[in-house]
Steps between C-alpha positions, in 0.01 A plus 500: 500500500485500120788665315388696193684477171710190565416151375675245717481226239648713226777595740571136570477422125282199566317348199135600462356153554142513628513129584789531744426586864689800638732475803331518838373838605688658788472843663818603321365398160166667564677835534627465143171424328383740231141622472357637177139567391463180302169438325139432587486162328496208528351475846690350793873438529664439161866427440710656227874508438563769760264427782130481577213726395212529746148608401219503757139613468337723759250775423479636854847461652727797565823299482603143415822352636692190393658331801809287433586214735797280576504170318357319801208747502554593863665840477355800324801674343344806341180668387503665160214728400394452140584835341243529223125469454332462161128514553445257785816293446801574719833392358877506528807308390758374748834404347723252677239246604362205309345154520480365852459840668250490787266797518167633616299819464377771734227746408448842657163670491193577709379255760129578482296178505179699503603629155628164379872574548718276717857606423751415771870530416584289804372194314722320252302410190529219246531630145181395315724413203761303699616203292636314800449521875726368773420421861181431691248740640541529877174594663546801725303803614762699309337390173191704578479855374307597812594469868357171619308551821435868450143613576510670160535162329613526139483880519813496718850506347776246568862617515647149526723394213387176333806419289609211723167323445450544124641276224746680276466550127789368291618660176486243220690517172507274198577149621610354169262209539519254210143437387623245244260612227207471738161562345152485651314171445195710400247219532161578346234581757296196403797268565587644841505306827586719799660362817468739795782463752696671774879520458568363846192282534584322177860426593550511878415136569604339172746216575667520157595867531834594651430641849664837429271553203176413673275800533679694224470586133786259436293229663216563255756468221614154618451193282265347757250784465534543125462126442186500713347795317574360156357161599173682571503687170524834683561789260515783755594523867328782688708603800356667807649847563877527453530880522678614815253478790494523879373290787213672678574605856204313647625181335855544626366550851317166469811323374357481146601644162331650197534175308293586193672836448203729436665798673720644228738788562745471207339448160828467308699279738484120535421401858838435672379196696463310171861564395752226575810722485339843490546540125194617303637312200373187673150602394622523141656157529163362608317662209758385249478138616120502508488649151729229369248250633219683320354649819395864523541704819205703626535723807227572751542877549357724771471855368173569679651586839831508688636372830468843666141441617278784622594823676626304800729282290873543439664758277715286271487655153198644320340661804816694579573598140158641413205355686245722326611383154568132551186409694127541453387715789153547641302824498681567826857453368624388837336166422555246224258333264520132587356315201762228542429425864865561589489861616584681178460497123750628246379790288546382142297798381813710569733507197818442703353200680366353178841558343667311785271201454550495124877541540500210745308272264726584208809451715401146593433418135811662353751432777372167632313362194177445693209377285196636680338639811209416727370822657393459861168676579507645150181700543690730734731588210213612280324758714506846351300815571197343333533139615629215284698722261851539637775579252666176606285296265571733209872522575560128529298411190698734274846420634718332234726328753206337678317409179638144495446430869216316667292732717277350770267692729367401838179690420390616843590694811312597816413853386163621371397322181815296532377176343586535130512146361470522122551876485870507412570565132704293257782392531437441871421156636311478829492266795153347479373449854154421361655194336665404829188521713261336254729205430558448871128520575413254222741235624392556859154395382320830544158513336431678171867534404477356147465848341798624700710203393401545135605866501827413669580228245459760223726764664204708621393645164220696668781700665789502255355465151495868404716763334703245308629316806590133464424203724854490650420835663342291775771376737333189637605421853370258757757596760768765541738615770203679658272228637498125547729273305324231297578237763352720773197583287388138538621454859364801690157660531640795691820702492759438772717811513579499870875505433464848349426642843178676403252275677411325172318817389719549193458328165191420295207325666315414177725223372246267336696217660409172669689252717313195365434361846786608723665837567867483409735203473353153527597138442149395401544332158151589379547868577844502342361336187219756478745786541728361231206467261386856554849641455535317170157606379576864581837487324341338194241779491780758504688342212189430291368857518536772242715791618845508660557245779700602807633233732604583856846364565474187714143409410632246253664304783231541767670776702314610815521814714322326790181692437662844503336697218698818562861388539639848428713492816596132500861495382534142623385149421140621484573735211766290327419221257542159663699317235582202720130433554418521129226279356663344190169370367342846511806644328477241223130573460562874470774439243252287305239777506751750368600263222136451402437875491793537260382202294139615467534864406122545504546566874717805433328698229527875466141543393212467742265210432132582456358185336530668161487277190819476299463586130719203406265231634214670684604346832496731802824574682330404827220266606374425848396140563259372762603161643170360371633551147340826384548871497415641844184707537474830683350310792801266509738791554314600813430151627686333784708276271877506545601338170548654157680414178670737260597449136775742394612561143730753338317824435460622144776755556753244628400190306785529252767556766387253765381213284161334514527365853178404671490400864225404741546572869278391788502690831334307782495658847229265624463127552609251234277539196452330165566739211380447145779594262438712188476314167824375352798295608671622817818414687523563871817705534487584870285428803606710799358239740673207330876458538506315167527802271576315177277537196218246489202460267174615650156346453184696433483577872758563767461495876661816631623447855406746769720811510655436162589656166514271198652597165408327174634550149459333163749221428706695246537798736546298818838366393644806330802676644450838657695821494834454679 
C-alpha cells in the first residue's frame, strides 16, 4: 500500500540528508510511503531530500512497477506502479525511502516473441541504471520468461516468480567520498604504457597483499601493486570488465565461473565480487591511489551484448523491460542478431539504448574519475542501418565529458564485415592484432616476415596513417588476456584448454607460437635459455616500436597459464598471476626496456615515420640497414634473411620537442650474424641476449646473437637521463 498525500519523513522531521541511509523497510513503514509523479529525469533511482525518484525507459510496456524489498533482499514488501509516462520514460517519486533500499523492476506488456516482445511481470528485473547490485544470481528455471520443457519452447509463458534468484538493485546516494583534490594524470598518448590486468588475477596470489584485500579493488590499490606498476613505468592500468556481470549457467554446472567478466548485466554498478566490504567507494579509493602514483585507470567495457543470451536465455533486465528496443532483432523478430557470438547484440541505433551507454560512460568518468575505456568488440557498437555508421561514433566524439578520456577499440566482431582495424576515427586508438601476429611470426622464424616486422615497428602506417591520426593510435600488443601469455607463447605449439570443459575446441588455434623443442614445462637448460632469449627479444620489439605499447600483466615476470589460451573460466591458479614463481631477471629486463623507451623518445613519436628528410639537416627520420652495411634492396625485403637494422631519428615535426636522438636497433630472429654498423661512433646500450646491459663502445661491426635485439646510441645520447 502507498498512502497518498503524506510524507513520512516530513512527519518524522528527519533532516533531508541524501547521504544517510533510511531505517530498515518493514511492512508497517511501506504502508506509509508517499507516491507522487516525480520526473522523467535523470534515469534510474535518484535520491533527493524526500525520497527516491525512479525513471525507467520502455517504449512497449503497459505498466512498470518498482518492487521494494527487505534489507536482506529476501522479502518483496510491495509493488508500486510508476504513475506517469513522458514519451517512453515511466517515472514516479517515492517519499520515505533512501540510500540502501533494495529494489527491482517488473514490466507488464505483451508476451509475443514472434513480434519481438517478451514482457513477463513474473520476472524481477535489474534496473539498467542501477548504481549498485547486491546478491548473486541463482540459476533456476524461474529465470526464464518461457516455460522450460514446454513443446512450444520460448513461445510458452512462465508464471514462476524469479525474485528469489535475481540480485537486487540498491539505491545509492552521495557517499561524501573525499577525493583529496584528485586530478587525472592525463599522460600524453605518446608517453603511454598500458598494463592490462584482471582485478582478481592481479591480486589473488600476491604474498604482500593482505588476504582480505586479494581479489578486490582495494587489493589493486595496495602498495605492492602500485610499487610494481611504477617500477615498470606503467602510465595506465587497463582492467578487465568491472561492470556487474553474471556467471554463465553452463560454467556453474561445470564448477567454473565467468572469470573474465564479459557477461555484463549492470553497466553502472561495480561488480560486487571485487568489493572488500560491499562499498562502491572502494573503487574510488583505488582510482585515487592510482592517480596519486601517476597511473590512469582504463576500463574494459562490454556494451556490445548482455548476459541474457538468445531467446532461450534468462530474463534478467533488458529483455523483460523492452526486448524489441534494447536488442537488435532479426528479420523474424523472434530471433536475435548475434554479431557478438554470445546470443544477442545491444541495439545502439535506438536513442534510449545509446543514451544508456553514454550515460554509463559519463557516470564512470564523473563519479569514479575513470580515465578511459577499451570497447570490447567495438565494431558491434558501430552498426547502423547502413553499416559502419552508428550514432555511437558521433555521440562519443562530441561528448565534452569524454573529450579528455582515452578511447580504445577492439576493432572487430564476428558479424558480417566485422574486421575494422584502422577504420575507427580519431580520437580512437585500436588494438592492433596485425602487429601481434606479424611480430610473433617474425620471432618464430617464419619466412618473408621482414616487411611485416617493419610495418609493426612503425605502428602500421599503412593502416593508421590517415585522417590526421597519430602513431599512438596503434595499440601494440604481443599478448593480452585473450590468448597465450608471453611465457606460454614460447613454451607451447598448441593450446591446452582441456580444463575449460569444451574438449579443447575453444580458443584461438592460430597462435604463431613455438615450444622450442618441448611442449610445456621442461628442465632442459638449452630449451630454457632459448625461451628466455625469445621472450626478451619480443619484449624489446614491443618497447622499441612506434605506437602505444600494451603489456599483459604477468608477462614481465614469466607468468604461465599452462598452455591455456582461453582462460575465461579459470578463476584459479591458472588465471591468477603467479607472483611466487616470478622471474626477477625478466622483471629487471622489462624495467630496463621501459626506462630506455622513456630515455630515447624517438621510440614514442606522434608522427609516423616515412624516411622523410628533415629540413634542419636533410637526414631522414628513418633508415633501414642491411647487416652487410647498406640500404636493403627490394629483393632483400623478400629474401629469407631474418636480420634487419633500423636507424630512428626524430621526425621533422617532433625534432624540437624530442631532441636530436639517433638510435640504431638490430633485430635478429635467425642465427648469430655479424652486423656492420652505420658510420659514426656507437655505444651498445642493450643486447637482449646478453645479461650485461651496461653501455659499451661498439666497433665497426657487432655480432648479433641469435634471437636478439641490440640497441645502439651515440655516446652523448647513450648516457643521458630519460623522462622520469
